[in-house]
Amino acid sequence: MQWHKGLDETFLSQSQKGLLPIYHRERNNIIGIAIPHNYLDASDNMQVRKNLSPAWFIPHNTPITAILEQFRINNRSVAIVIDAAGTAIGVIDLEDILEEIFGDSFD
């Protein structure tokens, strides 16, 4: 989702996604991760940028075991996946990894 001054916090608070990468001007300039439940009581648009979680970037060829270990050590549950050129190519979260290991979860 692109950052802009009028970013609608109502959209964030009603989002069905657990985590939203936020970028500035171009998709490769990710400035953080919005966790929609953090915005349920937000009163102004600047709260969004203030409350972004820092983005964590990992190379696309990082083994799942290494990602899990980094999630555990750094108390994180999401990472932006980048290719060899540093271009963002996806997002991986703890739920994705657990579903890969144990099968689909039914939320």
PDB file of C-alpha atoms in Angstrom:
ATOM      1  CA  MET A   1       0.000   0.000   0.000  1.00  0.00           C
ATOM      2  CA  GLN A   2       1.400   3.395  -0.913  1.00  0.00           C
ATOM      3  CA  TRP A   3       2.020   5.945   1.837  1.00  0.00           C
ATOM      4  CA  HIS A   4       0.478   9.370   1.405  1.00  0.00           C
ATOM      5  CA  LYS A   5      -0.672  12.041   3.849  1.00  0.00           C
ATOM      6  CA  GLY A   6      -4.316  11.094   3.462  1.00  0.00           C
ATOM      7  CA  LEU A   7      -3.819   7.385   4.100  1.00  0.00           C
ATOM      8  CA  ASP A   8      -7.151   6.155   5.363  1.00  0.00           C
ATOM      9  CA  GLU A   9      -6.801   4.644   8.817  1.00  0.00           C
ATOM     10  CA  THR A  10     -10.349   3.324   8.577  1.00  0.00           C
ATOM     11  CA  PHE A  11      -9.136   1.127   5.729  1.00  0.00           C
ATOM     12  CA  LEU A  12      -6.257  -0.091   7.890  1.00  0.00           C
ATOM     13  CA  SER A  13      -8.466  -0.856  10.856  1.00  0.00           C
ATOM     14  CA  GLN A  14     -10.946  -2.781   8.684  1.00  0.00           C
ATOM     15  CA  SER A  15      -8.332  -4.630   6.647  1.00  0.00           C
ATOM     16  CA  GLN A  16      -8.637  -8.393   6.503  1.00  0.00           C
ATOM     17  CA  LYS A  17      -4.856  -8.727   6.121  1.00  0.00           C
ATOM     18  CA  GLY A  18      -2.735  -8.982   9.225  1.00  0.00           C
ATOM     19  CA  LEU A  19       0.221  -7.006   7.857  1.00  0.00           C
ATOM     20  CA  LEU A  20       0.503  -4.395   5.120  1.00  0.00           C
ATOM     21  CA  PRO A  21       3.863  -3.334   3.640  1.00  0.00           C
ATOM     22  CA  ILE A  22       3.800   0.452   3.177  1.00  0.00           C
ATOM     23  CA  TYR A  23       5.945   2.086   0.500  1.00  0.00           C
ATOM     24  CA  HIS A  24       6.744   5.695  -0.393  1.00  0.00           C
ATOM     25  CA  ARG A  25       6.500   6.762  -4.051  1.00  0.00           C
ATOM     26  CA  GLU A  26       7.689   3.471  -5.547  1.00  0.00           C
ATOM     27  CA  ARG A  27       7.056  -0.111  -4.526  1.00  0.00           C
ATOM     28  CA  ASN A  28      10.718  -0.766  -3.912  1.00  0.00           C
ATOM     29  CA  ASN A  29      10.923   1.947  -1.254  1.00  0.00           C
ATOM     30  CA  ILE A  30       9.223   0.096   1.605  1.00  0.00           C
ATOM     31  CA  ILE A  31       9.182   2.308   4.689  1.00  0.00           C
ATOM     32  CA  GLY A  32       7.576  -0.100   7.124  1.00  0.00           C
ATOM     33  CA  ILE A  33       4.873  -2.597   7.913  1.00  0.00           C
ATOM     34  CA  ALA A  34       1.426  -1.484   9.088  1.00  0.00           C
ATOM     35  CA  ILE A  35      -0.306  -3.788  11.528  1.00  0.00           C
ATOM     36  CA  PRO A  36      -3.968  -2.794  11.142  1.00  0.00           C
ATOM     37  CA  HIS A  37      -5.027  -3.565  14.717  1.00  0.00           C
ATOM     38  CA  ASN A  38      -2.568  -0.846  15.853  1.00  0.00           C
ATOM     39  CA  TYR A  39      -4.845   1.755  14.239  1.00  0.00           C
ATOM     40  CA  LEU A  40      -8.196   0.936  15.765  1.00  0.00           C
ATOM     41  CA  ASP A  41      -8.025   4.010  18.010  1.00  0.00           C
ATOM     42  CA  ALA A  42      -5.925   6.255  15.749  1.00  0.00           C
ATOM     43  CA  SER A  43      -7.230   9.798  15.533  1.00  0.00           C
ATOM     44  CA  ASP A  44      -5.106  11.417  12.817  1.00  0.00           C
ATOM     45  CA  ASN A  45      -3.378  10.331   9.624  1.00  0.00           C
ATOM     46  CA  MET A  46       0.131  10.956  10.931  1.00  0.00           C
ATOM     47  CA  GLN A  47      -0.381   8.167  13.470  1.00  0.00           C
ATOM     48  CA  VAL A  48       0.016   5.684  10.612  1.00  0.00           C
ATOM     49  CA  ARG A  49       3.607   6.593   9.801  1.00  0.00           C
ATOM     50  CA  LYS A  50       4.504   6.971  13.469  1.00  0.00           C
ATOM     51  CA  ASN A  51       3.253   3.457  14.259  1.00  0.00           C
ATOM     52  CA  LEU A  52       4.804   1.563  11.341  1.00  0.00           C
ATOM     53  CA  SER A  53       6.899  -1.421  12.316  1.00  0.00           C
ATOM     54  CA  PRO A  54      10.339  -1.438  10.710  1.00  0.00           C
ATOM     55  CA  ALA A  55      10.578  -3.573   7.592  1.00  0.00           C
ATOM     56  CA  TRP A  56      12.983  -6.506   7.702  1.00  0.00           C
ATOM     57  CA  PHE A  57      14.440  -7.614   4.377  1.00  0.00           C
ATOM     58  CA  ILE A  58      15.672 -11.125   3.579  1.00  0.00           C
ATOM     59  CA  PRO A  59      17.213 -12.578   0.420  1.00  0.00           C
ATOM     60  CA  HIS A  60      14.941 -14.879  -1.571  1.00  0.00           C
ATOM     61  CA  ASN A  61      17.290 -17.831  -1.072  1.00  0.00           C
ATOM     62  CA  THR A  62      17.323 -17.683   2.744  1.00  0.00           C
ATOM     63  CA  PRO A  63      16.535 -21.128   4.187  1.00  0.00           C
ATOM     64  CA  ILE A  64      13.244 -21.398   6.080  1.00  0.00           C
ATOM     65  CA  THR A  65      15.104 -22.576   9.190  1.00  0.00           C
ATOM     66  CA  ALA A  66      17.189 -19.384   9.157  1.00  0.00           C
ATOM     67  CA  ILE A  67      14.072 -17.238   8.724  1.00  0.00           C
ATOM     68  CA  LEU A  68      12.354 -18.994  11.631  1.00  0.00           C
ATOM     69  CA  GLU A  69      15.432 -18.503  13.805  1.00  0.00           C
ATOM     70  CA  GLN A  70      15.572 -14.780  12.950  1.00  0.00           C
ATOM     71  CA  PHE A  71      11.844 -14.409  13.626  1.00  0.00           C
ATOM     72  CA  ARG A  72      12.413 -15.984  17.058  1.00  0.00           C
ATOM     73  CA  ILE A  73      15.574 -14.030  17.942  1.00  0.00           C
ATOM     74  CA  ASN A  74      14.218 -10.660  16.769  1.00  0.00           C
ATOM     75  CA  ASN A  75      10.620 -11.191  17.891  1.00  0.00           C
ATOM     76  CA  ARG A  76       9.342 -10.692  14.342  1.00  0.00           C
ATOM     77  CA  SER A  77       6.702 -12.437  12.318  1.00  0.00           C
ATOM     78  CA  VAL A  78       7.050 -10.874   8.855  1.00  0.00           C
ATOM     79  CA  ALA A  79       9.805 -10.125   6.347  1.00  0.00           C
ATOM     80  CA  ILE A  80      10.052  -8.544   2.905  1.00  0.00           C
ATOM     81  CA  VAL A  81      11.671 -10.945   0.426  1.00  0.00           C
ATOM     82  CA  ILE A  82      14.196  -9.388  -1.977  1.00  0.00           C
ATOM     83  CA  ASP A  83      15.949 -10.745  -5.040  1.00  0.00           C
ATOM     84  CA  ALA A  84      19.700 -10.578  -5.772  1.00  0.00           C
ATOM     85  CA  ALA A  85      19.316  -6.994  -7.053  1.00  0.00           C
ATOM     86  CA  GLY A  86      17.578  -5.871  -3.837  1.00  0.00           C
ATOM     87  CA  THR A  87      14.150  -5.586  -5.465  1.00  0.00           C
ATOM     88  CA  ALA A  88      11.209  -6.481  -3.232  1.00  0.00           C
ATOM     89  CA  ILE A  89       9.539  -9.572  -4.669  1.00  0.00           C
ATOM     90  CA  GLY A  90       7.248 -10.671  -1.870  1.00  0.00           C
ATOM     91  CA  VAL A  91       6.333 -10.930   1.774  1.00  0.00           C
ATOM     92  CA  ILE A  92       6.685 -13.934   4.048  1.00  0.00           C
ATOM     93  CA  ASP A  93       5.222 -14.275   7.505  1.00  0.00           C
ATOM     94  CA  LEU A  94       5.213 -16.841  10.253  1.00  0.00           C
ATOM     95  CA  GLU A  95       1.804 -18.139   9.194  1.00  0.00           C
ATOM     96  CA  ASP A  96       3.113 -18.846   5.668  1.00  0.00           C
ATOM     97  CA  ILE A  97       5.965 -20.912   7.093  1.00  0.00           C
ATOM     98  CA  LEU A  98       3.765 -22.820   9.531  1.00  0.00           C
ATOM     99  CA  GLU A  99       1.253 -23.604   6.769  1.00  0.00           C
ATOM    100  CA  GLU A 100       4.086 -24.898   4.599  1.00  0.00           C
ATOM    101  CA  ILE A 101       5.220 -27.215   7.394  1.00  0.00           C
ATOM    102  CA  PHE A 102       1.870 -28.283   8.892  1.00  0.00           C
ATOM    103  CA  GLY A 103      -0.641 -27.610   6.126  1.00  0.00           C
ATOM    104  CA  ASP A 104      -3.353 -24.987   5.780  1.00  0.00           C
ATOM    105  CA  SER A 105      -4.757 -23.425   8.908  1.00  0.00           C
ATOM    106  CA  PHE A 106      -8.415 -22.552   9.148  1.00  0.00           C
ATOM    107  CA  ASP A 107      -8.724 -19.080  10.667  1.00  0.00           C
TER     108      ASP A 107
END
